[in-house]
Tab-separated table of C-alpha atoms in Angstrom:
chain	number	residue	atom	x	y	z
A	1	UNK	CA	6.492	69.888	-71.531
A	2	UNK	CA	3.749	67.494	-70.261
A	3	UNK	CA	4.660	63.901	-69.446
A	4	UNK	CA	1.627	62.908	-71.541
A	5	UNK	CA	-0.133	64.951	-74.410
A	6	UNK	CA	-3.014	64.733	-76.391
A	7	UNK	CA	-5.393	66.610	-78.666
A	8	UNK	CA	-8.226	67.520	-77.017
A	9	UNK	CA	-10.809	67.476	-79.939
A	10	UNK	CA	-13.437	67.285	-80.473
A	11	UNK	CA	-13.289	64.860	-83.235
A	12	UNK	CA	-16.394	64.594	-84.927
A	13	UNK	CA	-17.381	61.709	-87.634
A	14	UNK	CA	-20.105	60.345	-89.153
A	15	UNK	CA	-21.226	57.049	-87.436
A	16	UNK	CA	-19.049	53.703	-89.145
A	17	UNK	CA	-16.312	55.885	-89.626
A	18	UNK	CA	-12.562	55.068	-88.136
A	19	UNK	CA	-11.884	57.153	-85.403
A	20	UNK	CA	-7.989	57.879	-84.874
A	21	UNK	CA	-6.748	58.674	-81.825
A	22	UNK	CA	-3.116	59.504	-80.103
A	23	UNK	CA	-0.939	60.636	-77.795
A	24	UNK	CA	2.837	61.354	-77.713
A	25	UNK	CA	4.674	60.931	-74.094
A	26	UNK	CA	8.278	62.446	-72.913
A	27	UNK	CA	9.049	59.295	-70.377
A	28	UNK	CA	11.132	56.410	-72.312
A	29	UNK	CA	10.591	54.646	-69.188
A	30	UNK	CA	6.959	54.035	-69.264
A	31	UNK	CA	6.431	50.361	-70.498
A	32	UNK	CA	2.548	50.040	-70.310
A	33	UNK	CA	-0.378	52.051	-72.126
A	34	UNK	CA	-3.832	52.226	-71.707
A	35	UNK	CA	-6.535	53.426	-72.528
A	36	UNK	CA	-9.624	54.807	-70.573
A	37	UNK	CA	-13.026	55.885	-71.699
A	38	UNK	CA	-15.379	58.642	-69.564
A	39	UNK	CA	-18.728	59.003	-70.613
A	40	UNK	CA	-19.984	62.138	-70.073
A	41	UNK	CA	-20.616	62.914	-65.940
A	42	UNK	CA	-18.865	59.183	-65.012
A	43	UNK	CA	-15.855	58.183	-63.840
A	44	UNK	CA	-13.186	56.933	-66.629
A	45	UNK	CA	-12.983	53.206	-67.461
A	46	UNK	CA	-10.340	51.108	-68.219
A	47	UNK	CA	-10.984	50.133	-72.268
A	48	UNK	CA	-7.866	48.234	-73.374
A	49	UNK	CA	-3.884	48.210	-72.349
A	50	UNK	CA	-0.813	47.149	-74.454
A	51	UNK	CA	2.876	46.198	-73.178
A	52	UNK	CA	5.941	47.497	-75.282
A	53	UNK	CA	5.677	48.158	-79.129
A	54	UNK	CA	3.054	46.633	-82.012
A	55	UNK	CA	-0.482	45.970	-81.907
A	56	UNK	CA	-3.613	44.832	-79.882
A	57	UNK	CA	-7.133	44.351	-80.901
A	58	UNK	CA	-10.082	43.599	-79.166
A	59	UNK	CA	-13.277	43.858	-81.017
A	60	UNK	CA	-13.542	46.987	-83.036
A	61	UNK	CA	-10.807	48.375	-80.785
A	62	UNK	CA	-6.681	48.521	-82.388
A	63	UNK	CA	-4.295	50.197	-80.064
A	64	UNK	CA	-0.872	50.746	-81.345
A	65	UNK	CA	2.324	51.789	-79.853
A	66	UNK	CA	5.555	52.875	-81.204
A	67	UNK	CA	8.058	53.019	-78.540
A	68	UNK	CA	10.933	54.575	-80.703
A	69	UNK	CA	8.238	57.735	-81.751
A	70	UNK	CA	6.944	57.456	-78.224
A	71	UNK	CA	3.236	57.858	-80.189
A	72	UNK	CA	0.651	55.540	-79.049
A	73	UNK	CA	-2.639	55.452	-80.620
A	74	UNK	CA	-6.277	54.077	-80.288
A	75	UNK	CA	-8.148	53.204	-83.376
A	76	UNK	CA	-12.043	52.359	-83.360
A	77	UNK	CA	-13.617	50.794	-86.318
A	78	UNK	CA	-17.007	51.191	-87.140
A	79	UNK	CA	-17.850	53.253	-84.893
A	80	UNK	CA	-21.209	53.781	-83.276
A	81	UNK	CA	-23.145	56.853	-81.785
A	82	UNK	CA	-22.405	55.052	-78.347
A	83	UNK	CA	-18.833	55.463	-78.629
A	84	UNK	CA	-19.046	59.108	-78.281
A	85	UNK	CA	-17.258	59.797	-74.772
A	86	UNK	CA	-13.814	60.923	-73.702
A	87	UNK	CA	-11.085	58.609	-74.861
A	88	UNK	CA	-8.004	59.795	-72.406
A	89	UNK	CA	-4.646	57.571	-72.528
A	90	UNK	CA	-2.790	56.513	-69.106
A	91	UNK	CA	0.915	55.404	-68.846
A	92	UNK	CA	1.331	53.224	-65.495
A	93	UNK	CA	4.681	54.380	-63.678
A	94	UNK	CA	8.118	52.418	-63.547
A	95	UNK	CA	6.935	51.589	-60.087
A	96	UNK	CA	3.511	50.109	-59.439
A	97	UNK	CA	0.224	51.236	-60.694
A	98	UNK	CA	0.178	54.980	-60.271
A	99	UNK	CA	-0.852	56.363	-63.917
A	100	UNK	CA	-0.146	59.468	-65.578
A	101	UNK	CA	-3.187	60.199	-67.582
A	102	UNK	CA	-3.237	62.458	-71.055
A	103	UNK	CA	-5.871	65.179	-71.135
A	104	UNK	CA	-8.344	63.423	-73.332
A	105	UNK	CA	-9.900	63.321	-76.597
A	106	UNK	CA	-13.730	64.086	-76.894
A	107	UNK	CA	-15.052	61.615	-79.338
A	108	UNK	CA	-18.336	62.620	-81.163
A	109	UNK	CA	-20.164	60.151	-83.461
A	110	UNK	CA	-22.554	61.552	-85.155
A	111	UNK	CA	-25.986	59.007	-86.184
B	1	UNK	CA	-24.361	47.069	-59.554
B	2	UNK	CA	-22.565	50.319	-58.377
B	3	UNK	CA	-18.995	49.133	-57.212
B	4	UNK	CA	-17.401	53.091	-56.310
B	5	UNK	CA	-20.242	54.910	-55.354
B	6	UNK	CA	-19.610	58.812	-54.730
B	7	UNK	CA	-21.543	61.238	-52.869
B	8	UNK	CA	-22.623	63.384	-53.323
B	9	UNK	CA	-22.948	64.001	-57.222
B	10	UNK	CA	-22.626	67.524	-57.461
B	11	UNK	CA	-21.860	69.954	-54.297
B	12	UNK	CA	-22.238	73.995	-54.124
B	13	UNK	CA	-20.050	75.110	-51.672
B	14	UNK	CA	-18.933	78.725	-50.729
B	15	UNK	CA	-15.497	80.825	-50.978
B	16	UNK	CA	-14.011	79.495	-47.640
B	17	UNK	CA	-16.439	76.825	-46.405
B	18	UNK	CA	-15.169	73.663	-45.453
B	19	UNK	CA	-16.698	70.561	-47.954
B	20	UNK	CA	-16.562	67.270	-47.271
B	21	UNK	CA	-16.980	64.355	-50.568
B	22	UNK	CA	-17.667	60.718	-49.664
B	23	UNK	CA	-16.298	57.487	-51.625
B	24	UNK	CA	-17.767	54.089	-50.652
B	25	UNK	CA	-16.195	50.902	-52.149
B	26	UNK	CA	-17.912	47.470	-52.496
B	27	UNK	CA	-15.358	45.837	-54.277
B	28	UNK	CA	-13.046	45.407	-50.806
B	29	UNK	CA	-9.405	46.605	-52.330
B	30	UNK	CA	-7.040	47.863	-50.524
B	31	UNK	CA	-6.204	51.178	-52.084
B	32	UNK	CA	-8.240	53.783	-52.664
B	33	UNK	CA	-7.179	57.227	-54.305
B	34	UNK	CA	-8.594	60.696	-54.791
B	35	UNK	CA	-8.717	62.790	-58.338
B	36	UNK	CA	-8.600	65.835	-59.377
B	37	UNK	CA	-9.785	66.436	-62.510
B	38	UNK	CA	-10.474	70.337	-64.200
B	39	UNK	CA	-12.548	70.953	-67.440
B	40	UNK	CA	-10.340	68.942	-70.228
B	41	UNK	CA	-7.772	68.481	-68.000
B	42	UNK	CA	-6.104	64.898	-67.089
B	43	UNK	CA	-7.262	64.012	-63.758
B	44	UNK	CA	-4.298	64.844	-61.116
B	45	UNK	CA	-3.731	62.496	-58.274
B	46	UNK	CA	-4.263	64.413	-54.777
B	47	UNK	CA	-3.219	60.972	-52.510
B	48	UNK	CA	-3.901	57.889	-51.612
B	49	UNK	CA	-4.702	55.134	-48.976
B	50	UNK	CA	-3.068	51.761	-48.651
B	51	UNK	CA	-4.808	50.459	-45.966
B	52	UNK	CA	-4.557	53.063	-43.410
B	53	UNK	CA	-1.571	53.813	-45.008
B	54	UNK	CA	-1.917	57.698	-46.423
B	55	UNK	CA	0.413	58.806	-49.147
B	56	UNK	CA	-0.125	62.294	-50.595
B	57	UNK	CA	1.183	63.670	-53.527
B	58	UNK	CA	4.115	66.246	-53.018
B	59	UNK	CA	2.072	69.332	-55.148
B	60	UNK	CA	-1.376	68.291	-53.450
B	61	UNK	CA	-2.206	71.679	-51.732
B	62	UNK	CA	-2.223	71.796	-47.743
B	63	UNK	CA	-6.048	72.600	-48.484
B	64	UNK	CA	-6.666	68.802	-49.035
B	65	UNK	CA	-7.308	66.495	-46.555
B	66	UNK	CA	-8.287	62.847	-46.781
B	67	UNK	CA	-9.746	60.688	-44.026
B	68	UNK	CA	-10.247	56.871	-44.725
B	69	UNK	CA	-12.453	55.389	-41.197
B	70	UNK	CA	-12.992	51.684	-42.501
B	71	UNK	CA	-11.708	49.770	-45.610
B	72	UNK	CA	-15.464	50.807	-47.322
B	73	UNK	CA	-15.097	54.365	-47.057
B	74	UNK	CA	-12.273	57.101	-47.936
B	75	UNK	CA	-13.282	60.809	-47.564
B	76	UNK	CA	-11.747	64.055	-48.951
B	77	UNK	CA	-11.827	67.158	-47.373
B	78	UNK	CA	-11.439	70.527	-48.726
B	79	UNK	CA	-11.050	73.293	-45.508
B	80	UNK	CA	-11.278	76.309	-47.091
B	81	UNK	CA	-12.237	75.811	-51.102
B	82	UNK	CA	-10.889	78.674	-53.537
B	83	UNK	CA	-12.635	79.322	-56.779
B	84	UNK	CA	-9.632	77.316	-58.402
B	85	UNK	CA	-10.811	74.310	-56.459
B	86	UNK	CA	-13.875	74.274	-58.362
B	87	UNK	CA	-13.578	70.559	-60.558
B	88	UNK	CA	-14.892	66.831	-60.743
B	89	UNK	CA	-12.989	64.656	-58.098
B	90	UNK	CA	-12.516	61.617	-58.927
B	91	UNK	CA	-12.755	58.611	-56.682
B	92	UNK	CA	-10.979	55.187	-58.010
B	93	UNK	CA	-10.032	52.021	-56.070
B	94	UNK	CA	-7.654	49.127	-56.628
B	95	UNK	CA	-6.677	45.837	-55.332
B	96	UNK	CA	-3.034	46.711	-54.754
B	97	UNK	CA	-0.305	48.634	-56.751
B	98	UNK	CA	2.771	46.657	-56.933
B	99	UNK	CA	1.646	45.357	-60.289
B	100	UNK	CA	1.082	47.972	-63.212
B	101	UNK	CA	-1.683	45.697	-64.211
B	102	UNK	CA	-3.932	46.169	-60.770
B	103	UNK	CA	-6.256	48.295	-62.409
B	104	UNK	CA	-7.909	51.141	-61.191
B	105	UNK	CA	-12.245	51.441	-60.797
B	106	UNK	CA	-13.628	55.066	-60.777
B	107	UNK	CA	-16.574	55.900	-59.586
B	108	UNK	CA	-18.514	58.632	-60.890
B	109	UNK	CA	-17.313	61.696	-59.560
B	110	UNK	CA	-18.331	64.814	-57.454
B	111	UNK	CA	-18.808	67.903	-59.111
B	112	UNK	CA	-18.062	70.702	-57.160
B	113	UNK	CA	-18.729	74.366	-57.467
B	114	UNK	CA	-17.235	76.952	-55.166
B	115	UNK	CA	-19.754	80.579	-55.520
């Protein structure tokens, strides 16, 4: 079983729509989760990270984390042609900064 | 303005050729790491530099060198590329890793294609 799992899409919707993404990890351990986005042929960027359970929003960005389902989850609202990239999730280790990274979600909004 | 510039952007190489990739850094951290990352895969952490300080991975391949000269530069080396080598490599830098918070920059990536 991989530490970190995700579906790898694509997920295709309509631009303004929600787009709902997850992942589900193995590690109890892990206390921080981010999220990263790669445009197509760059390097991933760090979008948003959350500590322990509930919720964080910034700007049309949600992420959500249930520690007890271990099931975190990235939520854009209206969303916008320019959003369309690889959304891939990254769990920092019990020790420092070294990440384990999900396999990504391709994202496609659709004008 | 680029911050982790790689070079270069896409490399051909052949079955058995030694390749070299280049990361440059302007942003002055400390730690600077090397990526592996296959089609739809999660990138995969070959090693990485603190300071001069080299720390591999233990299921990085013997095939996988990395050279850092300066605090600017890190190179990775591949000396003698399969066809399962072929990949982006990812190139990311951070201030320092004691904190889960020092976050990581990537720069753009080399593709490379072993014929």
């Amino acid at each position: 079983q991989k530490e970190v799992e995700q579906d790898p899409g694509p997920l295709s919707v309509p631009e303004g729509a929600i787009v709902s993404l997850n992942c589900t990890y193995s590690n109890s351990a892990f206390q921080y989760f981010m999220w990263y986005r790669q445009y197509s042929r760059k390097g991933p960027e760090l979008l948003m990270y959350t500590y322990s359970s509930g919720n964080k929003e910034d700007g049309r960005f949600t992420a959500q984390v249930d520690k007890s389902s271990k099931y975190i989850s990235l939520f854009i609202r209206d969303s916008q042609p320019s959003d369309s990239a690889t959304y891939l999730c990254a769990l920092p280790g019990a020790a420092g900064n070294k990440l384990t990274f999900g396999g990504g979600t391709r994202v496609l909004v659709k004008p | 303005d680029a911050m982790v510039i790689q070079n270069p952007r896409y490399q051909v190489t052949q079955f058995g050729k030694p390749v070299t990739l280049s990361c440059s850094q302007t942003l002055n951290h400390n730690v600077m790491y090397w990526y592996q990352q296959k089609s739809s895969q999660a990138p995969k952490l070959l090693f990485h530099y603190y300071d001069k300080d080299f720390n591999n991975e233990a299921d990085t391949p013997d095939n996988f060198q990395s050279r850092r000269p300066n605090t600017s530069f890190c190179f990775l080396d591949i000396r003698s590329p399969g066809l399962g080598d072929a990949a982006m490599y990812l190139c990311a830098t951070s201030r320092g890793m004691t904190s889960v918070l020092e976050t990581q920059y990537f720069g753009p990536g080399t593709r490379l294609l072993v014929l």
